Coordinates of N, CA and C in Angstrom, one line a residue:
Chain A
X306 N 20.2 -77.8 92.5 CA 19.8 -76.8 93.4 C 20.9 -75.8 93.6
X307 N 20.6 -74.6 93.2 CA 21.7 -73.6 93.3 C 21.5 -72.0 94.0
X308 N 20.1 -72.7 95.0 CA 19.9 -71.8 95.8 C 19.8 -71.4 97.8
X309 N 20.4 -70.3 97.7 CA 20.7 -70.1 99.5 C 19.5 -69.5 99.5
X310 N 18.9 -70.4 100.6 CA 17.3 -69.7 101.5 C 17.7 -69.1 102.5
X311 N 17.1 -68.1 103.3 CA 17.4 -66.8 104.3 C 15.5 -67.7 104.9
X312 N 16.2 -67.2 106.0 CA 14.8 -67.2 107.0 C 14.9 -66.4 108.0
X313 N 14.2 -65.4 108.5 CA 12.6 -64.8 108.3 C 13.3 -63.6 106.8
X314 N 12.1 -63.4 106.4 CA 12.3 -62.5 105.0 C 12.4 -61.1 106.0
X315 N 11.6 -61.0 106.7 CA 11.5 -59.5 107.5 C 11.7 -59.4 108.9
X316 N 12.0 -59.2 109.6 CA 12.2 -59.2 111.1 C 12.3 -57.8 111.7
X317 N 11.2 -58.0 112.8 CA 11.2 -56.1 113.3 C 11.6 -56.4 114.9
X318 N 12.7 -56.0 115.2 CA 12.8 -56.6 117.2 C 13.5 -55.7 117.7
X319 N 13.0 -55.6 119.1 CA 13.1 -54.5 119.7 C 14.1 -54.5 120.3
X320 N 14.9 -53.1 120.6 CA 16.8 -53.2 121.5 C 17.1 -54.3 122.4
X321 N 15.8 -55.1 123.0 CA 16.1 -55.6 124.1 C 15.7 -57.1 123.6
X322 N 15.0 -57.3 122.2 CA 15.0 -58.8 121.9 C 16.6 -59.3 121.7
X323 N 16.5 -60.8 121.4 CA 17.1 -62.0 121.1 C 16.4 -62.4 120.1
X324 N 16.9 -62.2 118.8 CA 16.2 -63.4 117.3 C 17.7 -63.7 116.9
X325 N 17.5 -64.7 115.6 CA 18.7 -65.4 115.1 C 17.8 -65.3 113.5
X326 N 18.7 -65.3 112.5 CA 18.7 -65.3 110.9 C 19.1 -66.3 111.0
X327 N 18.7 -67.4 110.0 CA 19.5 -68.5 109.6 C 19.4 -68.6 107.9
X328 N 20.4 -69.4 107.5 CA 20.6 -68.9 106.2 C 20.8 -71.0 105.9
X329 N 20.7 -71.4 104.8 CA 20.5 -72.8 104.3 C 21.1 -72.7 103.1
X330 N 22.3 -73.6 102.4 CA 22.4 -74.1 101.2 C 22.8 -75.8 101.0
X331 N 22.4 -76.2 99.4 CA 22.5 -77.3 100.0 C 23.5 -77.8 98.7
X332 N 24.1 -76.9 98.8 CA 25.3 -76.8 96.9 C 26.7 -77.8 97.4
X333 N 26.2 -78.4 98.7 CA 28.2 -78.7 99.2 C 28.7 -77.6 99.3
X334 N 28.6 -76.0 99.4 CA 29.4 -75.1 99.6 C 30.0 -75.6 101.0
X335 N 31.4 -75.2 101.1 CA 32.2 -75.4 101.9 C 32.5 -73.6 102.9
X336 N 32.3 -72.7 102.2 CA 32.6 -71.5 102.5 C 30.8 -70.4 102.9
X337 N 31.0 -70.1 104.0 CA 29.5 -69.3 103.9 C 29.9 -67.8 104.4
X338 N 29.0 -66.8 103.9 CA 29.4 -64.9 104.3 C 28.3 -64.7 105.0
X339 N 28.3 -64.0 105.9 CA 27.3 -62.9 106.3 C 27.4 -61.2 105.9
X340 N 26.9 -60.9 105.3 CA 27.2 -59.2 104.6 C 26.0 -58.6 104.6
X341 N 26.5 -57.2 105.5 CA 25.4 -56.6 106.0 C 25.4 -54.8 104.8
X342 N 23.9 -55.2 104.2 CA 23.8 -53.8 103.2 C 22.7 -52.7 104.0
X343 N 23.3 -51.7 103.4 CA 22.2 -50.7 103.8 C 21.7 -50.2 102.8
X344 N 20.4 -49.3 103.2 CA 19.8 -49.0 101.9 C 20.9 -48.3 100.7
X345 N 20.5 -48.4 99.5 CA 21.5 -47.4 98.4 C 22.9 -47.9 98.6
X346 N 23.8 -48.9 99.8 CA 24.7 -49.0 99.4 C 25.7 -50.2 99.5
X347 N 26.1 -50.4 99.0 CA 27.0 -51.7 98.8 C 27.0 -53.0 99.9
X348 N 26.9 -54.2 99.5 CA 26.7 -55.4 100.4 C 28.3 -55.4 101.3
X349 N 28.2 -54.9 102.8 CA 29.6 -55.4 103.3 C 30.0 -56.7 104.1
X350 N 30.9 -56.9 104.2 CA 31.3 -58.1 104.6 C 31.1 -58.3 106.0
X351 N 30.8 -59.1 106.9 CA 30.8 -59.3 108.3 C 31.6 -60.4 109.1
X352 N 30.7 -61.5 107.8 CA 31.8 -62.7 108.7 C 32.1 -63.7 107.7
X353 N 33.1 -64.3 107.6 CA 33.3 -65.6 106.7 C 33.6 -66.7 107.8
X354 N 32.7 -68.4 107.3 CA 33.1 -69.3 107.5 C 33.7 -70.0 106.6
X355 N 34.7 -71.0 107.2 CA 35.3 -72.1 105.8 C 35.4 -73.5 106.7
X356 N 34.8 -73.8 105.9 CA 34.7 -75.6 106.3 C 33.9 -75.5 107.9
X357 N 33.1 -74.6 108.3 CA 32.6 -74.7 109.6 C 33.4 -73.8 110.9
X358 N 34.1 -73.3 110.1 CA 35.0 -72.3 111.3 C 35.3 -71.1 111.1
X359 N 35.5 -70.3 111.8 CA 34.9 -68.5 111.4 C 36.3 -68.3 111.1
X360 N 36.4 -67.5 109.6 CA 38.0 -67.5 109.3 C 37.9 -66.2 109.0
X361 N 37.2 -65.4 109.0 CA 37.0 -63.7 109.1 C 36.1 -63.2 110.0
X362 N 36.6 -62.2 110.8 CA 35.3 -61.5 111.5 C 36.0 -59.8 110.8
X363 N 35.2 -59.4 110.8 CA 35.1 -57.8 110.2 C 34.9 -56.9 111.5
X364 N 35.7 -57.1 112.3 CA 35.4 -56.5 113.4 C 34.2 -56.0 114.2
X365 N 33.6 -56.6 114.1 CA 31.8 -56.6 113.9 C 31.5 -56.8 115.5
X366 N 31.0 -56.2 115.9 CA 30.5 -55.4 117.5 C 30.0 -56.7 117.9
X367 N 30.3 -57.6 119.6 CA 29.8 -58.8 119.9 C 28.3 -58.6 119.5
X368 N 27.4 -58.1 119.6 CA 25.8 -57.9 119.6 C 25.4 -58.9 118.5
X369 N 26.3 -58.8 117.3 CA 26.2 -60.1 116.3 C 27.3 -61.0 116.2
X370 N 26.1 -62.4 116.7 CA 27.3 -63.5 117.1 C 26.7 -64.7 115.9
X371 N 27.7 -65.1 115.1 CA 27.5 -66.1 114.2 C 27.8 -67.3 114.8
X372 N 27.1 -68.4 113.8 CA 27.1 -69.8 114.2 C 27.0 -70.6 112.7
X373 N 28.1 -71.8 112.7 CA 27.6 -72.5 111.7 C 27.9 -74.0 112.3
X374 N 26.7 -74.7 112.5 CA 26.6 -75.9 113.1 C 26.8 -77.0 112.4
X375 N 26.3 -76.8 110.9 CA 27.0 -77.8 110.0 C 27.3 -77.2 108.7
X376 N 27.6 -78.2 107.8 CA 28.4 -77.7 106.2 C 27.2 -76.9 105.5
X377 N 26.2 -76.9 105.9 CA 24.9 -76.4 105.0 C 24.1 -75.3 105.8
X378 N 24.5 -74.8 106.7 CA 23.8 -73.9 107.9 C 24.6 -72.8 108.5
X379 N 24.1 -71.7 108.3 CA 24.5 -70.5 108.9 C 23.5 -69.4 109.7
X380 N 24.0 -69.8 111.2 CA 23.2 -68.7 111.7 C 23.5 -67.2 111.8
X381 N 23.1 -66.5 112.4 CA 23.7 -65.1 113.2 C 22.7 -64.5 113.9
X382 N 23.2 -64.5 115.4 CA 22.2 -64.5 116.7 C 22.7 -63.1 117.3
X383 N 21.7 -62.4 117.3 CA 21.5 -61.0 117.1 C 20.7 -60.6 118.8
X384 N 21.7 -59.8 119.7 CA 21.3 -59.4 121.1 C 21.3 -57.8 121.4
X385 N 20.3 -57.3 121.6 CA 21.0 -55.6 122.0 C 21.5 -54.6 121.0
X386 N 20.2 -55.1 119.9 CA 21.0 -54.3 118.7 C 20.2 -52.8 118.9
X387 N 20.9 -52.0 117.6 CA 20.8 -50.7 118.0 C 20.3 -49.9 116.5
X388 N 19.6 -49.4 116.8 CA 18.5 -49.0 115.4 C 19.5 -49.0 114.6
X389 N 20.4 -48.3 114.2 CA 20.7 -48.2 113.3 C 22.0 -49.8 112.6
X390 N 21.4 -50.7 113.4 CA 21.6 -51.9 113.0 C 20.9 -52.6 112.0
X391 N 19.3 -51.7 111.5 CA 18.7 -52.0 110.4 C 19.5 -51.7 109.4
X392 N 19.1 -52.9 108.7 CA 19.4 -53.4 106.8 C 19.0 -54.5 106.8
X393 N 19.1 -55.0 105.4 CA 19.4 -55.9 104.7 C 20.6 -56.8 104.9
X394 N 20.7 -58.5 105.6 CA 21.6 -59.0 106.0 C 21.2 -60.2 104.8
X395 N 22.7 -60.3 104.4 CA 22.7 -61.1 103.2 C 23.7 -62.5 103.9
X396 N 23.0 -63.6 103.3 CA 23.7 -64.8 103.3 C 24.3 -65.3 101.6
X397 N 25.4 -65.9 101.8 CA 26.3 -66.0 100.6 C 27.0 -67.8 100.6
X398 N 26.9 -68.6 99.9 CA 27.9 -69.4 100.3 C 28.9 -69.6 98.9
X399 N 30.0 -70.2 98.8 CA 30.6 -70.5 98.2 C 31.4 -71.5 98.1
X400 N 31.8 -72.5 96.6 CA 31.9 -74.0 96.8 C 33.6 -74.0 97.6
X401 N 34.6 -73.1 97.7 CA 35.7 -73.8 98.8 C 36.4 -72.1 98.8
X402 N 37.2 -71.4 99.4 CA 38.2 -71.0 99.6 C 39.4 -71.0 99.3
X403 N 39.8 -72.2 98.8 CA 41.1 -72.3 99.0 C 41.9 -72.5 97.7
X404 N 40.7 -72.1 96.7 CA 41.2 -71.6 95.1 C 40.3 -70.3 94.9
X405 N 41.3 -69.7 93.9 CA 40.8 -68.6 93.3 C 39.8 -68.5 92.4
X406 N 38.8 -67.6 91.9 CA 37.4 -67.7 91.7 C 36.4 -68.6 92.3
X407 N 35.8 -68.2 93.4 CA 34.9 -68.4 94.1 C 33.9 -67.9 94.0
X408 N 32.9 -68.0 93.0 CA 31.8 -67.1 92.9 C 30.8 -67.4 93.9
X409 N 30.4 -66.0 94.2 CA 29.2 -66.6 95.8 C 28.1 -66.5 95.5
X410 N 27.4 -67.3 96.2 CA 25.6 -67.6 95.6 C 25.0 -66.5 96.7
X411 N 24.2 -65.6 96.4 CA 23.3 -65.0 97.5 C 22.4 -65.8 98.0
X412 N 22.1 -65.2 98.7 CA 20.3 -65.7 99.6 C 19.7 -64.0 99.0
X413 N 18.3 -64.4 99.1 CA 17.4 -63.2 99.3 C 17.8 -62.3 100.6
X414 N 18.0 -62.5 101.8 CA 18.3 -61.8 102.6 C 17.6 -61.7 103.5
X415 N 17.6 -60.8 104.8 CA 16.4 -60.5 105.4 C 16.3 -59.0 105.9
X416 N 15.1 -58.2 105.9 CA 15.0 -56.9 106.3 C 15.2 -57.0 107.5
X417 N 15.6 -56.5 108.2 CA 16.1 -56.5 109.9 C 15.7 -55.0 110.1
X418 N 14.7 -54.7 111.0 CA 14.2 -53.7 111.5 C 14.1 -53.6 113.2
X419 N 15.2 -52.8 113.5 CA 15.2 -52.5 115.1 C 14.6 -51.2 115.4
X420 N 13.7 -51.3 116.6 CA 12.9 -50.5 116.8 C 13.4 -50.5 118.6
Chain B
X1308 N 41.8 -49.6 102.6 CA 40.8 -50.2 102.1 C 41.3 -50.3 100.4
X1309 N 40.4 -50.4 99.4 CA 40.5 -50.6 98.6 C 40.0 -49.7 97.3
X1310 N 39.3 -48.8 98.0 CA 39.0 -47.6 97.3 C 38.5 -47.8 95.8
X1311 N 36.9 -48.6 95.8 CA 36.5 -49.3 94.2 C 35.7 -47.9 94.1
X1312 N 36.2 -47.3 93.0 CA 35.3 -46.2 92.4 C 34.3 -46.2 91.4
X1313 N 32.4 -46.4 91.4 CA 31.9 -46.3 90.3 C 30.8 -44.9 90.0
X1314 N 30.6 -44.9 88.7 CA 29.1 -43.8 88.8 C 28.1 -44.3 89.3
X1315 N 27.5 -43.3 90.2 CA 26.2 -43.8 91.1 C 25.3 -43.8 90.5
X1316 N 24.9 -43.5 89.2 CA 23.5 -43.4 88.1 C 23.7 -43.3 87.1
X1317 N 23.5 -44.1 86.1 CA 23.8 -44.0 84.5 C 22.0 -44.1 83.8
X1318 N 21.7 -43.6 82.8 CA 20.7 -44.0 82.2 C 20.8 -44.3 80.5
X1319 N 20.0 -44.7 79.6 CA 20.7 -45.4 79.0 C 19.0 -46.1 77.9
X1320 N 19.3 -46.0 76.8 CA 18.1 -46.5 76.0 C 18.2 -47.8 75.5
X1321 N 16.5 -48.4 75.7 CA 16.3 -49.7 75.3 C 16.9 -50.3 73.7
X1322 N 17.5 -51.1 74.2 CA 18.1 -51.5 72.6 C 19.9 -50.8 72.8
X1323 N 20.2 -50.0 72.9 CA 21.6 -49.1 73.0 C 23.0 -50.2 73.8
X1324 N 24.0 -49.3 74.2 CA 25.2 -50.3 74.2 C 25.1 -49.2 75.7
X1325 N 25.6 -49.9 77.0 CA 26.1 -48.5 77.8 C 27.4 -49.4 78.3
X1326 N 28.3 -48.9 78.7 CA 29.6 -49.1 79.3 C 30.0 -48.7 80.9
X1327 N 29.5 -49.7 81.8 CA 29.9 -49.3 83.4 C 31.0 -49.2 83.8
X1328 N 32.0 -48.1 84.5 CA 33.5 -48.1 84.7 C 33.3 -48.1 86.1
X1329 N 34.8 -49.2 86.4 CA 35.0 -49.8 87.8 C 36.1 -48.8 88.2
X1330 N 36.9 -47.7 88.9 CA 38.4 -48.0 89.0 C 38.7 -48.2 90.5
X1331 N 39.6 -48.9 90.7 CA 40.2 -49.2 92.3 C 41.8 -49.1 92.3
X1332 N 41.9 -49.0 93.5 CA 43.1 -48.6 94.0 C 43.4 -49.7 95.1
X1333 N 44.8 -50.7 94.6 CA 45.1 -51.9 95.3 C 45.7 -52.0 94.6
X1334 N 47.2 -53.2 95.6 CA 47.7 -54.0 94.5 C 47.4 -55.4 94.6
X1335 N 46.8 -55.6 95.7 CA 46.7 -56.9 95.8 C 45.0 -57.6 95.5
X1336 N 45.1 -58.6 94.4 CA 43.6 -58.9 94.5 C 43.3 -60.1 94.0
X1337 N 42.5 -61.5 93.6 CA 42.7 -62.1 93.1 C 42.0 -62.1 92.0
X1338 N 41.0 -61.1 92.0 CA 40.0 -61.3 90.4 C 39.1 -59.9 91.0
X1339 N 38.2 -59.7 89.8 CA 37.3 -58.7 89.6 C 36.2 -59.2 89.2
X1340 N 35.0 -59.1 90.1 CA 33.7 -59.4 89.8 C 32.8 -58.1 89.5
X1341 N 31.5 -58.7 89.1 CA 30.6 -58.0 88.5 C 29.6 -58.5 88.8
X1342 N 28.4 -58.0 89.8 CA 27.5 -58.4 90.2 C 26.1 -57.3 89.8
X1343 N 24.8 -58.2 89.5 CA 23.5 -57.3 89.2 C 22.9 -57.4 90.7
X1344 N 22.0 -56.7 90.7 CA 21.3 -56.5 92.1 C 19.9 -55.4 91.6
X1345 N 19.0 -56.6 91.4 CA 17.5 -55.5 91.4 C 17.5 -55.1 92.5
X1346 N 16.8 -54.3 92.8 CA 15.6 -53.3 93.8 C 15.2 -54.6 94.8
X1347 N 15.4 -54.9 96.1 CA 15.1 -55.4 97.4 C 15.6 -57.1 97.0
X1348 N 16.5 -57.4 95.9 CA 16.9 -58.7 95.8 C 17.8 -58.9 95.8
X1349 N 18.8 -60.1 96.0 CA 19.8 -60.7 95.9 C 21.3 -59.9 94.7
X1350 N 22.0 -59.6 94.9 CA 23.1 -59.9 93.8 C 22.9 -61.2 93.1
X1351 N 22.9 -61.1 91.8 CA 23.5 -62.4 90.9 C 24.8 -62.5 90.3
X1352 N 25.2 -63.5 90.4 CA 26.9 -63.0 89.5 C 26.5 -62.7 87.9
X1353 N 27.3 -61.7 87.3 CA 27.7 -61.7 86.5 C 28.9 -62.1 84.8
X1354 N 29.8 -61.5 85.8 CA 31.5 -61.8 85.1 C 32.6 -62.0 85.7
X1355 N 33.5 -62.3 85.6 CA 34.7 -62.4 86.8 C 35.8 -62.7 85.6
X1356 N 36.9 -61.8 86.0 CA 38.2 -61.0 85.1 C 39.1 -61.5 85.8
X1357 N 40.1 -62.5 86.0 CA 41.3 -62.5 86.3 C 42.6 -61.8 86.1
X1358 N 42.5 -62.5 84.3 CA 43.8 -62.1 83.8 C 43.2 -60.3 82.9
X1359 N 43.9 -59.6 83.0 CA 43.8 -58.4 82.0 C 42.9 -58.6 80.6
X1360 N 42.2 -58.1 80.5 CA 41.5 -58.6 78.9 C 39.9 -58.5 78.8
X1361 N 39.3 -58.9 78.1 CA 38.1 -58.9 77.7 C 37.3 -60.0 77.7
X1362 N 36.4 -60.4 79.0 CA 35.5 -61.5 78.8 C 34.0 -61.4 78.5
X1363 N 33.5 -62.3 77.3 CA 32.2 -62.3 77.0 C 31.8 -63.0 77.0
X1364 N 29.8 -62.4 77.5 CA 29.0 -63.6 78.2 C 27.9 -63.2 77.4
X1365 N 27.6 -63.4 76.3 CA 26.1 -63.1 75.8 C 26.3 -61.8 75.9
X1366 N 25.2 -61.2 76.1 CA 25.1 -59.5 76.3 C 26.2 -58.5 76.9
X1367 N 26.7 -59.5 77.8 CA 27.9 -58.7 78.8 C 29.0 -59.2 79.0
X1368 N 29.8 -58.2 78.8 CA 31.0 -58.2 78.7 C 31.8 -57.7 79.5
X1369 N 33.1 -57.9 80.1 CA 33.6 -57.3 81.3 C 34.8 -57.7 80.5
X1370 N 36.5 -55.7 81.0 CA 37.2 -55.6 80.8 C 38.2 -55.5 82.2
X1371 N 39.5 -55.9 82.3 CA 40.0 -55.4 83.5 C 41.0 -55.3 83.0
X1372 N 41.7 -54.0 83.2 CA 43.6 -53.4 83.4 C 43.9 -53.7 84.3
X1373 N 44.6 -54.2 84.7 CA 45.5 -54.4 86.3 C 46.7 -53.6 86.7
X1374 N 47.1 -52.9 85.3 CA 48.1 -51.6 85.5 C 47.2 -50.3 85.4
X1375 N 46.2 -50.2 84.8 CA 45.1 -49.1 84.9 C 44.2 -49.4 86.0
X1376 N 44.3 -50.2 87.0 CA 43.1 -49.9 88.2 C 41.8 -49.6 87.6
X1377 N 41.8 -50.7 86.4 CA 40.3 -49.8 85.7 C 39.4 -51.3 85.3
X1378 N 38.5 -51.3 85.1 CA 37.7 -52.3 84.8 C 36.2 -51.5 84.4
X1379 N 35.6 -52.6 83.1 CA 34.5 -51.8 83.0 C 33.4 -53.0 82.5
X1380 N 32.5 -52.6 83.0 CA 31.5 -53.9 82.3 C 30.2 -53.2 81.0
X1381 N 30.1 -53.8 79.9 CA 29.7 -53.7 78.9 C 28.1 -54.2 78.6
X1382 N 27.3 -53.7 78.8 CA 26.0 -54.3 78.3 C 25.4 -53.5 76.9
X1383 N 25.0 -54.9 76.2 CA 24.8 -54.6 74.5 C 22.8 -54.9 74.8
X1384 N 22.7 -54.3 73.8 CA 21.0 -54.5 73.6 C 20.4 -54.5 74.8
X1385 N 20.4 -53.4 75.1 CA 19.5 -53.5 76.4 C 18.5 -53.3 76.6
X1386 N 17.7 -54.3 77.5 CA 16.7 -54.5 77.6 C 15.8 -53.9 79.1
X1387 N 14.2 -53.3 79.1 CA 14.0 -53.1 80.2 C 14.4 -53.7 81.7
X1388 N 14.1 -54.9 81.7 CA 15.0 -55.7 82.5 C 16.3 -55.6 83.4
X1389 N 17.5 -54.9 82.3 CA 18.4 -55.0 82.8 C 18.7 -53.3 84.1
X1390 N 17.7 -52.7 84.2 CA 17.4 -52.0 84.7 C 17.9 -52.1 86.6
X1391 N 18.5 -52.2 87.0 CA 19.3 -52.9 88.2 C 20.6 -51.9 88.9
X1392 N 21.2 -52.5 89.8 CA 22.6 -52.0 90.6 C 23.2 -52.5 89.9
X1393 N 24.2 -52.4 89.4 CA 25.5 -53.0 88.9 C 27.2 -52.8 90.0
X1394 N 27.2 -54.3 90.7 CA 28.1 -53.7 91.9 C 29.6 -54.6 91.3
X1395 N 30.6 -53.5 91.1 CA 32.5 -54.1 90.8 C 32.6 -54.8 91.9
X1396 N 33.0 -56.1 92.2 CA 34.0 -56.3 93.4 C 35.2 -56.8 93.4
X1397 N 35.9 -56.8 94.3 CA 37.2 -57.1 94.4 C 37.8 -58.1 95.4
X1398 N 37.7 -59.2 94.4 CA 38.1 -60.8 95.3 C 39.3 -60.7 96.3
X1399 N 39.7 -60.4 97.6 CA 40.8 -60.5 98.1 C 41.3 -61.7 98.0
X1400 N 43.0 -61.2 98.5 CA 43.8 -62.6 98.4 C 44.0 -63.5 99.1
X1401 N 43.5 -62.9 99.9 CA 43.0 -64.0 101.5 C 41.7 -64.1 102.2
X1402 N 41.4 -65.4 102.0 CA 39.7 -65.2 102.4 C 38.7 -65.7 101.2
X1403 N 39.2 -64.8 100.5 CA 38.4 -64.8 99.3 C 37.2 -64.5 99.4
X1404 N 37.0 -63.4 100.2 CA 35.7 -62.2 100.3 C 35.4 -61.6 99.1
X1405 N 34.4 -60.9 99.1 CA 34.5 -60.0 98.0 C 34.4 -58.3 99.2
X1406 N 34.8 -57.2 98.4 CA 34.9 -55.6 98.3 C 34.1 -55.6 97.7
X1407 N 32.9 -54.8 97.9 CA 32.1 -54.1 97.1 C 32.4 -52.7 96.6
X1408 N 31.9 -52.1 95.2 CA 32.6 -51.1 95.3 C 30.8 -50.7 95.8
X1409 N 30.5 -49.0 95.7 CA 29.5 -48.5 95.9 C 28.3 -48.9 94.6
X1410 N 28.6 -49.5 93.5 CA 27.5 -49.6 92.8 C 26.3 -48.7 91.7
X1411 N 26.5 -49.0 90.8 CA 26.1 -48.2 89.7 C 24.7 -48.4 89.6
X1412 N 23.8 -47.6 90.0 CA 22.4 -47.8 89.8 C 22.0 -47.1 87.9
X1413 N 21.6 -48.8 87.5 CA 21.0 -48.1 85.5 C 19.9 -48.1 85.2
X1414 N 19.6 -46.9 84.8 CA 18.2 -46.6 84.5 C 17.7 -47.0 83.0
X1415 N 17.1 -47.9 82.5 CA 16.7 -48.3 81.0 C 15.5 -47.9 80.6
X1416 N 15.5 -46.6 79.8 CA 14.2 -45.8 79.4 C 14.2 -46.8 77.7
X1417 N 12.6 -46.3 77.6 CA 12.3 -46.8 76.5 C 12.5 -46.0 75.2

């Protein structure tokens, strides 16, 4: 199994919802990304976990708050976002950090539409 | 930042050879990736360049200079299919993120 599932594929919520993305792999990846794209341009980086503990934040505005509750699970719980918070949020995991070449598995992603 | 420079549109005939150039500006990095990305899907990996030189994978091939800030990925016989984003990244040395560069959108006419 060498695939990361994203759940919901599409999400449309309003400035004043509360939803969460959750992202699933089941590779033993030890390392998981959240990287947020926009249309036409490049996947950026938001957050890295390693071994279940946030070892990068990309300076990324409280409104997106990540969670990883175990070695196979990644959330990101999303409050008071702001239209132009829509994209494409990609989940990534990868088998450890703590050697060089780590190639990352995507997830499909999810459309995130703030309205 | 890391300043990954690619062409934003190449086009390119079915069956032909086309050559995607990466260059960036950094000294620090641990490797150089090479990611596809259709239209509303996932990146897949590619290639990944450590050392300076030439690695080949079936069809594709990826080069990296580490004194030239240059890297370029190589697709032979190309097929409708390969019709995609083509995005350089750049493994940091801490973390082990990737940098995206902005990504080469290829167009494969028949």
């Amino acid at each position: 199994d060498t695939e990361v599932t994203q759940t919901p594929k599409h999400l449309v919520m309003g400035m004043t919802n509360k939803k969460s993305l959750k992202c699933e792999q089941h590779m033993g990846h030890r390392a998981m990304y959240w990287y947020k794209q926009k249309a036409k341009k490049p996947p950026e980086l938001m957050f890295v976990y390693s071994y279940e503990k946030l070892s990068i934040n990309e300076s990324v505005p409280s409104r997106f708050s990540p969670e990883c509750p175990n070695s196979s699970l990644l959330n990101l719980h999303l409050h008071a976002l702001q239209p132009e918070d829509s994209a494409l949020y990609l989940c990534a995991s990868s088998q450890d950090i703590g050697t060089a070449f780590v190639e990352q598995y995507f997830g499909p992603g999810t459309r995130l539409t703030v309205t | 930042g890391q300043n990954i420079d690619q062409p934003t549109e190449m086009t390119a005939t079915e069956g032909a050879i086309v050559q995607i150039n990466c260059t960036y500006q950094t000294s620090g990095f641990n490797g150089l990736f090479w990611y596809q990305q259709h239209a509303g899907e996932a990146p897949t990996f590619l290639s990944y360049n450590v050392l300076d030189g030439l690695e080949e994978k079936g069809r594709f091939s990826s080069f990296l200079s580490r004194s030239k800030g240059y890297s370029y990925l190589l697709l032979k016989e190309l097929q409708m299919k390969d019709s995609a984003s083509y995005l350089c990244a750049l493994e940091r040395n801490s973390g082990y993120a990737l940098n995206f560069g902005k990504g080469t959108s290829l167009l494969v006419t028949p």
